[in-house]
Amino acid sequence: MSYGTADSLRSVTLDDVRGAQKMLSGVARVTAMEGSRHLTQLVGAPVHLKCENLQRTGSFKLRGAYVRIAGLLPEERAAGVVAASAGNHAQGVALASSLLGVHSTVFMPKGAPLPKISATGDYGAEVRLHGQVVDETLAAAEEYAAETGAVFIHPFDHPDVIAGQGTVGLEILEQCPEVRTIVVGIGGGGLAAGIAVAVKAIRPDVRIVGVQAEGAAAYPPSLAAGHPVSVESPATMADGIKVGRPGLVPFGIVRDLVDEVRTVSEDQLSAALLLCLERAKLVVEPAGASPVAALLAAPGTFEGPVVAVLSGGNVDPVLMQRVLRHGMAAQGRYLAVRLRLTDRPGALATLLGVLSVVDANVLDVSHVRTDPRLGLTEAEVELHLETKGPAHCAEVGHALHDAGYTVIG
């Protein structure tokens, strides 16, 4: 396979990125750059959102996949390509292969979201479900490549892929020539590396800030060690940047050209996704919202104008529901309380009356009467409430306390 050869370790240049931009003309969209009034007020400088969530297949991945596959020799194309991915890369490879007339086989974990599996097949790939985690899926794809001669298309660790992703950087400079800071999520590092190559060659004064999820942050220790190191059991809702080890090729570029790598929490990712949906009217997956999460976490530390790259919008509806609720909780707009009542007629109605007075919207009620922890005349109630923020949550708590209720969780 091509991955790991001397060619795959060559450097990436501005000419490579410009060549990729010509190759992608008419294939990848020049995605919109949207201003954000809310983030602008928060940061104290203009903030723009680079909407790769509106790219074909719903993420930037098409760019690198197309450039990589288009660069294959005729005999390599004839052998077909193979990839392993839980979502965005799978769809990018599938569509790119279809556009180029190349057969693609994509291995996906058995637990991959059904919408992503369906979309990958609809774009023309032969989908094979294997393994429970991406590492198992990756091993199956590499074994398939060795057995069949199909070319393995790595999601980030190849110069052609990085050059393709770098076209996002060229578009940013064209759409926002006054940009001073670019904030971009980092998983394996292909997107950040490509943007850095393009932008630093033209505007070395632009600051580039990478963002990782705290539970999958392999770059900070890798940069400290001077070489890629692995993070054991990476865990984050942001599956698009859930990578346990930086790619060798992008690592060198990130080390040399990216000015800083920050981390964000799951709560900050949730709040960022919610903000994109409510304020910008954009559906963004957690990985795509990571730059916004960084802006929310430390708004006064970015020199503007700022461009935040929304790298993708392929979020599973089930996850979206959970994340939105989590984001509302992080903002104090969702409150879960558990308390005990005397088990008598009208007790629950009295409790709900207290909540009505303070204008707390009851979303769900769970009523437990039989539990060894409860007394003979007791019942336990768990309520999920929609609130208006931290101050309102405190008001609800005071109202329950004043009415004689003890909140136990």
GROMACS .gro file of C-alpha atoms in nm:
model
  409
    1MET     CA    1   0.000   0.000   0.000
    2SER     CA    2   0.113   0.362  -0.049
    3TYR     CA    3   0.074   0.462   0.315
    4GLY     CA    4   0.407   0.450   0.495
    5THR     CA    5   0.625   0.471   0.184
    6ALA     CA    6   0.890   0.737   0.128
    7ASP     CA    7   0.645   0.925  -0.092
    8SER     CA    8   0.393   0.941   0.189
    9LEU     CA    9   0.652   1.112   0.413
   10ARG     CA   10   0.746   1.391   0.171
   11SER     CA   11   0.678   1.749   0.274
   12VAL     CA   12   0.370   1.946   0.173
   13THR     CA   13   0.415   2.283   0.005
   14LEU     CA   14   0.202   2.579  -0.094
   15ASP     CA   15   0.232   2.466  -0.457
   16ASP     CA   16   0.084   2.130  -0.355
   17VAL     CA   17  -0.213   2.304  -0.197
   18ARG     CA   18  -0.262   2.532  -0.497
   19GLY     CA   19  -0.248   2.230  -0.726
   20ALA     CA   20  -0.509   2.060  -0.509
   21GLN     CA   21  -0.732   2.366  -0.534
   22LYS     CA   22  -0.725   2.347  -0.915
   23MET     CA   23  -0.799   1.975  -0.898
   24LEU     CA   24  -1.098   2.034  -0.670
   25SER     CA   25  -1.253   2.307  -0.886
   26GLY     CA   26  -1.606   2.197  -0.965
   27VAL     CA   27  -1.579   1.906  -0.721
   28ALA     CA   28  -1.565   2.058  -0.372
   29ARG     CA   29  -1.777   2.359  -0.282
   30VAL     CA   30  -1.622   2.689  -0.183
   31THR     CA   31  -1.808   2.688   0.146
   32ALA     CA   32  -1.963   2.997   0.299
   33MET     CA   33  -1.800   3.228   0.552
   34GLU     CA   34  -2.064   3.346   0.799
   35GLY     CA   35  -2.021   3.624   1.052
   36SER     CA   36  -2.127   3.560   1.412
   37ARG     CA   37  -2.256   3.864   1.598
   38HIS     CA   38  -2.279   3.676   1.928
   39LEU     CA   39  -1.921   3.547   1.916
   40THR     CA   40  -1.799   3.884   1.791
   41GLN     CA   41  -1.945   4.052   2.099
   42LEU     CA   42  -1.801   3.784   2.325
   43VAL     CA   43  -1.449   3.792   2.178
   44GLY     CA   44  -1.443   4.167   2.128
   45ALA     CA   45  -1.333   4.133   1.766
   46PRO     CA   46  -1.492   4.009   1.440
   47VAL     CA   47  -1.552   3.633   1.437
   48HIS     CA   48  -1.636   3.442   1.117
   49LEU     CA   49  -1.742   3.080   1.077
   50LYS     CA   50  -1.595   2.879   0.789
   51CYS     CA   51  -1.883   2.642   0.711
   52GLU     CA   52  -1.727   2.312   0.605
   53ASN     CA   53  -2.033   2.150   0.763
   54LEU     CA   54  -2.205   2.261   0.440
   55GLN     CA   55  -1.946   2.087   0.220
   56ARG     CA   56  -2.052   1.793   0.001
   57THR     CA   57  -2.080   1.481   0.225
   58GLY     CA   58  -2.111   1.718   0.522
   59SER     CA   59  -1.742   1.770   0.602
   60PHE     CA   60  -1.404   1.879   0.467
   61LYS     CA   61  -1.296   1.517   0.416
   62LEU     CA   62  -1.399   1.509   0.050
   63ARG     CA   63  -1.116   1.750  -0.033
   64GLY     CA   64  -0.828   1.532   0.081
   65ALA     CA   65  -0.985   1.204  -0.030
   66TYR     CA   66  -1.043   1.331  -0.384
   67VAL     CA   67  -0.690   1.468  -0.423
   68ARG     CA   68  -0.538   1.146  -0.291
   69ILE     CA   69  -0.742   0.917  -0.518
   70ALA     CA   70  -0.706   1.144  -0.822
   71GLY     CA   71  -0.328   1.119  -0.783
   72LEU     CA   72  -0.319   0.739  -0.807
   73LEU     CA   73  -0.154   0.569  -1.104
   74PRO     CA   74  -0.387   0.393  -1.353
   75GLU     CA   75  -0.291   0.049  -1.223
   76GLU     CA   76  -0.359   0.163  -0.864
   77ARG     CA   77  -0.703   0.295  -0.960
   78ALA     CA   78  -0.779  -0.035  -1.129
   79ALA     CA   79  -0.707  -0.217  -0.802
   80GLY     CA   80  -0.958  -0.001  -0.617
   81VAL     CA   81  -0.925   0.177  -0.285
   82VAL     CA   82  -1.008   0.086   0.072
   83ALA     CA   83  -1.065   0.299   0.382
   84ALA     CA   84  -1.165   0.263   0.744
   85SER     CA   85  -1.381   0.520   0.915
   86ALA     CA   86  -1.676   0.569   1.148
   87GLY     CA   87  -1.821   0.845   0.934
   88ASN     CA   88  -1.682   1.154   0.761
   89HIS     CA   89  -1.377   1.001   0.594
   90ALA     CA   90  -1.590   0.707   0.482
   91GLN     CA   91  -1.832   0.936   0.303
   92GLY     CA   92  -1.552   1.146   0.152
   93VAL     CA   93  -1.376   0.841   0.009
   94ALA     CA   94  -1.704   0.697  -0.119
   95LEU     CA   95  -1.803   1.009  -0.311
   96ALA     CA   96  -1.453   1.086  -0.438
   97SER     CA   97  -1.417   0.731  -0.568
   98SER     CA   98  -1.753   0.745  -0.742
   99LEU     CA   99  -1.667   1.074  -0.910
  100LEU     CA  100  -1.337   0.928  -1.032
  101GLY     CA  101  -1.476   0.593  -1.140
  102VAL     CA  102  -1.278   0.395  -0.882
  103HIS     CA  103  -1.423   0.105  -0.683
  104SER     CA  104  -1.414   0.173  -0.308
  105THR     CA  105  -1.452  -0.057  -0.010
  106VAL     CA  106  -1.509   0.111   0.324
  107PHE     CA  107  -1.481  -0.072   0.655
  108MET     CA  108  -1.693   0.077   0.933
  109PRO     CA  109  -1.739  -0.029   1.299
  110LYS     CA  110  -2.051  -0.231   1.371
  111GLY     CA  111  -2.168   0.042   1.605
  112ALA     CA  112  -2.136   0.326   1.353
  113PRO     CA  113  -2.448   0.545   1.332
  114LEU     CA  114  -2.697   0.411   1.079
  115PRO     CA  115  -2.727   0.745   0.890
  116LYS     CA  116  -2.351   0.742   0.825
  117ILE     CA  117  -2.351   0.379   0.711
  118SER     CA  118  -2.644   0.449   0.479
  119ALA     CA  119  -2.488   0.765   0.337
  120THR     CA  120  -2.156   0.591   0.267
  121GLY     CA  121  -2.335   0.322   0.069
  122ASP     CA  122  -2.546   0.579  -0.113
  123TYR     CA  123  -2.228   0.759  -0.226
  124GLY     CA  124  -2.121   0.438  -0.400
  125ALA     CA  125  -1.893   0.250  -0.159
  126GLU     CA  126  -1.911  -0.118  -0.074
  127VAL     CA  127  -1.960  -0.100   0.304
  128ARG     CA  128  -1.828  -0.373   0.530
  129LEU     CA  129  -1.901  -0.368   0.902
  130HIS     CA  130  -1.618  -0.503   1.113
  131GLY     CA  131  -1.513  -0.464   1.476
  132GLN     CA  132  -1.652  -0.262   1.762
  133VAL     CA  133  -1.389   0.014   1.763
  134VAL     CA  134  -1.208   0.201   1.487
  135ASP     CA  135  -0.873   0.031   1.561
  136GLU     CA  136  -1.028  -0.309   1.478
  137THR     CA  137  -1.188  -0.163   1.167
  138LEU     CA  138  -0.857  -0.010   1.059
  139ALA     CA  139  -0.677  -0.342   1.098
  140ALA     CA  140  -0.941  -0.513   0.882
  141ALA     CA  141  -0.902  -0.249   0.610
  142GLU     CA  142  -0.522  -0.285   0.609
  143GLU     CA  143  -0.554  -0.663   0.588
  144TYR     CA  144  -0.795  -0.626   0.295
  145ALA     CA  145  -0.547  -0.392   0.121
  146ALA     CA  146  -0.263  -0.642   0.166
  147GLU     CA  147  -0.475  -0.930   0.031
  148THR     CA  148  -0.631  -0.753  -0.268
  149GLY     CA  149  -0.382  -0.485  -0.367
  150ALA     CA  150  -0.638  -0.209  -0.307
  151VAL     CA  151  -0.479   0.123  -0.211
  152PHE     CA  152  -0.538   0.219   0.151
  153ILE     CA  153  -0.660   0.578   0.177
  154HIS     CA  154  -0.551   0.710   0.514
  155PRO     CA  155  -0.776   0.977   0.667
  156PHE     CA  156  -0.493   1.220   0.750
  157ASP     CA  157  -0.142   1.074   0.726
  158HIS     CA  158  -0.052   1.141   0.362
  159PRO     CA  159   0.074   1.457   0.186
  160ASP     CA  160  -0.195   1.446  -0.085
  161VAL     CA  161  -0.468   1.433   0.180
  162ILE     CA  162  -0.309   1.722   0.368
  163ALA     CA  163  -0.276   1.926   0.048
  164GLY     CA  164  -0.645   1.873  -0.023
  165GLN     CA  165  -0.745   1.983   0.327
  166GLY     CA  166  -0.516   2.286   0.290
  167THR     CA  167  -0.749   2.431   0.028
  168VAL     CA  168  -0.969   2.537   0.322
  169GLY     CA  169  -0.685   2.770   0.423
  170LEU     CA  170  -0.663   2.926   0.076
  171GLU     CA  171  -1.037   2.993   0.082
  172ILE     CA  172  -1.013   3.155   0.424
  173LEU     CA  173  -0.748   3.399   0.298
  174GLU     CA  174  -0.961   3.478  -0.007
  175GLN     CA  175  -1.283   3.526   0.190
  176CYS     CA  176  -1.135   3.702   0.494
  177PRO     CA  177  -0.801   3.858   0.386
  178GLU     CA  178  -0.776   4.056   0.711
  179VAL     CA  179  -0.783   3.741   0.929
  180ARG     CA  180  -0.548   3.741   1.227
  181THR     CA  181  -0.635   3.409   1.397
  182ILE     CA  182  -0.763   3.077   1.261
  183VAL     CA  183  -0.904   2.825   1.508
  184VAL     CA  184  -0.940   2.465   1.390
  185GLY     CA  185  -1.015   2.128   1.549
  186ILE     CA  186  -0.741   1.864   1.552
  187GLY     CA  187  -0.779   1.486   1.549
  188GLY     CA  188  -0.502   1.320   1.351
  189GLY     CA  189  -0.395   1.664   1.231
  190GLY     CA  190  -0.456   1.660   0.855
  191LEU     CA  191  -0.686   1.963   0.840
  192ALA     CA  192  -0.481   2.179   1.076
  193ALA     CA  193  -0.160   2.083   0.896
  194GLY     CA  194  -0.301   2.163   0.553
  195ILE     CA  195  -0.439   2.499   0.664
  196ALA     CA  196  -0.108   2.583   0.831
  197VAL     CA  197   0.094   2.503   0.516
  198ALA     CA  198  -0.126   2.725   0.299
  199VAL     CA  199  -0.176   3.015   0.538
  200LYS     CA  200   0.174   3.045   0.686
  201ALA     CA  201   0.333   3.048   0.339
  202ILE     CA  202   0.123   3.350   0.241
  203ARG     CA  203   0.053   3.518   0.576
  204PRO     CA  204   0.309   3.407   0.836
  205ASP     CA  205   0.164   3.664   1.078
  206VAL     CA  206  -0.166   3.474   1.108
  207ARG     CA  207  -0.190   3.281   1.433
  208ILE     CA  208  -0.320   2.924   1.403
  209VAL     CA  209  -0.475   2.763   1.710
  210GLY     CA  210  -0.558   2.392   1.716
  211VAL     CA  211  -0.827   2.251   1.943
  212GLN     CA  212  -0.859   1.901   2.086
  213ALA     CA  213  -1.111   1.735   2.316
  214GLU     CA  214  -0.967   1.684   2.665
  215GLY     CA  215  -1.040   1.311   2.656
  216ALA     CA  216  -0.860   1.258   2.324
  217ALA     CA  217  -0.578   1.510   2.337
  218ALA     CA  218  -0.275   1.334   2.191
  219TYR     CA  219  -0.106   1.645   2.051
  220PRO     CA  220  -0.004   1.825   2.374
  221PRO     CA  221   0.198   1.528   2.507
  222SER     CA  222   0.327   1.451   2.158
  223LEU     CA  223   0.450   1.807   2.110
  224ALA     CA  224   0.611   1.798   2.453
  225ALA     CA  225   0.787   1.471   2.368
  226GLY     CA  226   0.889   1.587   2.018
  227HIS     CA  227   0.730   1.286   1.846
  228PRO     CA  228   0.384   1.128   1.818
  229VAL     CA  229   0.273   0.945   2.131
  230SER     CA  230  -0.047   0.753   2.193
  231VAL     CA  231  -0.329   0.835   2.432
  232GLU     CA  232  -0.477   0.530   2.599
  233SER     CA  233  -0.850   0.482   2.538
  234PRO     CA  234  -0.942   0.824   2.396
  235ALA     CA  235  -1.294   0.919   2.502
  236THR     CA  236  -1.505   1.207   2.372
  237MET     CA  237  -1.841   1.270   2.208
  238ALA     CA  238  -1.647   1.443   1.927
  239ASP     CA  239  -1.580   1.132   1.720
  240GLY     CA  240  -1.442   1.339   1.432
  241ILE     CA  241  -1.136   1.430   1.643
  242LYS     CA  242  -1.127   1.114   1.854
  243VAL     CA  243  -0.780   1.001   1.745
  244GLY     CA  244  -0.541   0.836   1.987
  245ARG     CA  245  -0.215   0.917   1.807
  246PRO     CA  246  -0.113   1.200   1.571
  247GLY     CA  247  -0.023   1.113   1.215
  248LEU     CA  248   0.350   1.121   1.144
  249VAL     CA  249   0.321   1.356   0.844
  250PRO     CA  250   0.079   1.610   0.996
  251PHE     CA  251   0.260   1.601   1.331
  252GLY     CA  252   0.575   1.752   1.181
  253ILE     CA  253   0.375   2.030   1.017
  254VAL     CA  254   0.168   2.104   1.326
  255ARG     CA  255   0.484   2.111   1.537
  256ASP     CA  256   0.651   2.362   1.304
  257LEU     CA  257   0.360   2.580   1.192
  258VAL     CA  258   0.067   2.565   1.437
  259ASP     CA  259   0.115   2.825   1.708
  260GLU     CA  260  -0.080   2.661   1.990
  261VAL     CA  261  -0.295   2.358   2.070
  262ARG     CA  262  -0.571   2.397   2.331
  263THR     CA  263  -0.814   2.149   2.483
  264VAL     CA  264  -1.186   2.181   2.556
  265SER     CA  265  -1.418   1.986   2.785
  266GLU     CA  266  -1.729   1.789   2.694
  267ASP     CA  267  -1.944   2.059   2.856
  268GLN     CA  268  -1.777   2.324   2.640
  269LEU     CA  269  -1.832   2.114   2.326
  270SER     CA  270  -2.199   2.074   2.415
  271ALA     CA  271  -2.243   2.446   2.473
  272ALA     CA  272  -2.069   2.524   2.144
  273LEU     CA  273  -2.290   2.287   1.945
  274LEU     CA  274  -2.597   2.441   2.105
  275LEU     CA  275  -2.474   2.794   2.022
  276CYS     CA  276  -2.414   2.702   1.657
  277LEU     CA  277  -2.765   2.564   1.633
  278GLU     CA  278  -2.945   2.846   1.817
  279ARG     CA  279  -2.746   3.153   1.718
  280ALA     CA  280  -2.595   3.064   1.379
  281LYS     CA  281  -2.874   2.827   1.264
  282LEU     CA  282  -2.607   2.573   1.167
  283VAL     CA  283  -2.609   2.200   1.236
  284VAL     CA  284  -2.255   2.117   1.346
  285GLU     CA  285  -2.116   1.794   1.489
  286PRO     CA  286  -1.919   1.810   1.819
  287ALA     CA  287  -1.580   1.792   1.643
  288GLY     CA  288  -1.685   2.073   1.410
  289ALA     CA  289  -1.792   2.284   1.707
  290SER     CA  290  -1.458   2.247   1.888
  291PRO     CA  291  -1.318   2.584   1.765
  292VAL     CA  292  -1.632   2.757   1.893
  293ALA     CA  293  -1.587   2.575   2.223
  294ALA     CA  294  -1.236   2.721   2.249
  295LEU     CA  295  -1.371   3.070   2.182
  296LEU     CA  296  -1.635   3.026   2.453
  297ALA     CA  297  -1.377   2.893   2.700
  298ALA     CA  298  -1.137   3.188   2.673
  299PRO     CA  299  -1.291   3.460   2.455
  300GLY     CA  300  -1.045   3.733   2.551
  301THR     CA  301  -0.738   3.543   2.430
  302PHE     CA  302  -0.793   3.560   2.054
  303GLU     CA  303  -0.679   3.845   1.830
  304GLY     CA  304  -0.937   3.930   1.566
  305PRO     CA  305  -1.057   3.900   1.307
  306VAL     CA  306  -1.097   3.533   1.398
  307VAL     CA  307  -1.205   3.250   1.166
  308ALA     CA  308  -1.339   2.936   1.335
  309VAL     CA  309  -1.348   2.634   1.104
  310LEU     CA  310  -1.668   2.431   1.142
  311SER     CA  311  -1.519   2.112   1.001
  312GLY     CA  312  -1.832   1.897   0.977
  313GLY     CA  313  -2.203   1.862   1.034
  314ASN     CA  314  -2.260   1.485   1.028
  315VAL     CA  315  -2.412   1.431   1.369
  316ASP     CA  316  -2.626   1.131   1.454
  317PRO     CA  317  -2.976   1.249   1.555
  318VAL     CA  318  -2.966   1.037   1.873
  319LEU     CA  319  -2.636   1.195   1.973
  320MET     CA  320  -2.768   1.538   1.882
  321GLN     CA  321  -3.058   1.493   2.123
  322ARG     CA  322  -2.823   1.389   2.404
  323VAL     CA  323  -2.571   1.663   2.330
  324LEU     CA  324  -2.835   1.935   2.317
  325ARG     CA  325  -2.971   1.827   2.654
  326HIS     CA  326  -2.616   1.816   2.791
  327GLY     CA  327  -2.545   2.160   2.647
  328MET     CA  328  -2.862   2.300   2.803
  329ALA     CA  329  -2.757   2.154   3.138
  330ALA     CA  330  -2.409   2.307   3.104
  331GLN     CA  331  -2.573   2.647   3.047
  332GLY     CA  332  -2.806   2.606   3.343
  333ARG     CA  333  -3.110   2.568   3.117
  334TYR     CA  334  -3.184   2.209   3.211
  335LEU     CA  335  -3.213   2.084   3.566
  336ALA     CA  336  -3.266   1.735   3.707
  337VAL     CA  337  -3.379   1.710   4.070
  338ARG     CA  338  -3.465   1.412   4.288
  339LEU     CA  339  -3.661   1.438   4.610
  340ARG     CA  340  -3.891   1.244   4.841
  341LEU     CA  341  -4.259   1.300   4.907
  342THR     CA  342  -4.517   1.164   5.142
  343ASP     CA  343  -4.702   0.904   4.937
  344ARG     CA  344  -5.053   1.046   4.955
  345PRO     CA  345  -5.307   1.174   4.700
  346GLY     CA  346  -5.224   1.523   4.575
  347ALA     CA  347  -4.857   1.524   4.688
  348LEU     CA  348  -4.723   1.533   4.333
  349ALA     CA  349  -4.975   1.798   4.230
  350THR     CA  350  -4.862   2.017   4.522
  351LEU     CA  351  -4.498   1.980   4.414
  352LEU     CA  352  -4.580   2.070   4.055
  353GLY     CA  353  -4.767   2.375   4.182
  354VAL     CA  354  -4.451   2.499   4.353
  355LEU     CA  355  -4.258   2.460   4.027
  356SER     CA  356  -4.533   2.635   3.832
  357VAL     CA  357  -4.508   2.943   4.055
  358VAL     CA  358  -4.138   2.983   3.968
  359ASP     CA  359  -4.208   2.916   3.596
  360ALA     CA  360  -4.003   2.595   3.569
  361ASN     CA  361  -4.117   2.383   3.274
  362VAL     CA  362  -4.148   2.014   3.366
  363LEU     CA  363  -4.021   1.793   3.083
  364ASP     CA  364  -4.036   1.455   3.251
  365VAL     CA  365  -4.146   1.298   3.582
  366SER     CA  366  -4.030   0.963   3.721
  367HIS     CA  367  -4.225   0.833   4.022
  368VAL     CA  368  -4.085   0.546   4.237
  369ARG     CA  369  -4.290   0.395   4.521
  370THR     CA  370  -4.124   0.056   4.576
  371ASP     CA  371  -3.762   0.075   4.680
  372PRO     CA  372  -3.584  -0.065   4.990
  373ARG     CA  373  -3.446   0.284   5.061
  374LEU     CA  374  -3.793   0.433   5.098
  375GLY     CA  375  -4.007   0.439   5.408
  376LEU     CA  376  -4.350   0.285   5.414
  377THR     CA  377  -4.523   0.617   5.340
  378GLU     CA  378  -4.257   0.766   5.112
  379ALA     CA  379  -4.225   0.802   4.735
  380GLU     CA  380  -3.930   0.926   4.535
  381VAL     CA  381  -3.974   1.164   4.241
  382GLU     CA  382  -3.718   1.264   3.978
  383LEU     CA  383  -3.804   1.564   3.764
  384HIS     CA  384  -3.634   1.698   3.453
  385LEU     CA  385  -3.695   2.071   3.423
  386GLU     CA  386  -3.633   2.330   3.152
  387THR     CA  387  -3.499   2.646   3.315
  388LYS     CA  388  -3.377   2.988   3.205
  389GLY     CA  389  -3.021   2.984   3.331
  390PRO     CA  390  -2.814   2.949   3.650
  391ALA     CA  391  -3.006   3.222   3.836
  392HIS     CA  392  -3.337   3.052   3.757
  393CYS     CA  393  -3.197   2.715   3.871
  394ALA     CA  394  -3.106   2.875   4.204
  395GLU     CA  395  -3.456   3.025   4.228
  396VAL     CA  396  -3.609   2.679   4.174
  397GLY     CA  397  -3.388   2.535   4.446
  398HIS     CA  398  -3.485   2.808   4.693
  399ALA     CA  399  -3.855   2.759   4.614
  400LEU     CA  400  -3.835   2.385   4.682
  401HIS     CA  401  -3.644   2.445   5.006
  402ASP     CA  402  -3.892   2.709   5.124
  403ALA     CA  403  -4.178   2.469   5.052
  404GLY     CA  404  -4.020   2.210   5.280
  405TYR     CA  405  -3.872   1.976   5.019
  406THR     CA  406  -3.524   1.825   5.051
  407VAL     CA  407  -3.346   1.771   4.719
  408ILE     CA  408  -3.140   1.453   4.738
  409GLY     CA  409  -2.984   1.453   4.391
   0.00000   0.00000   0.00000
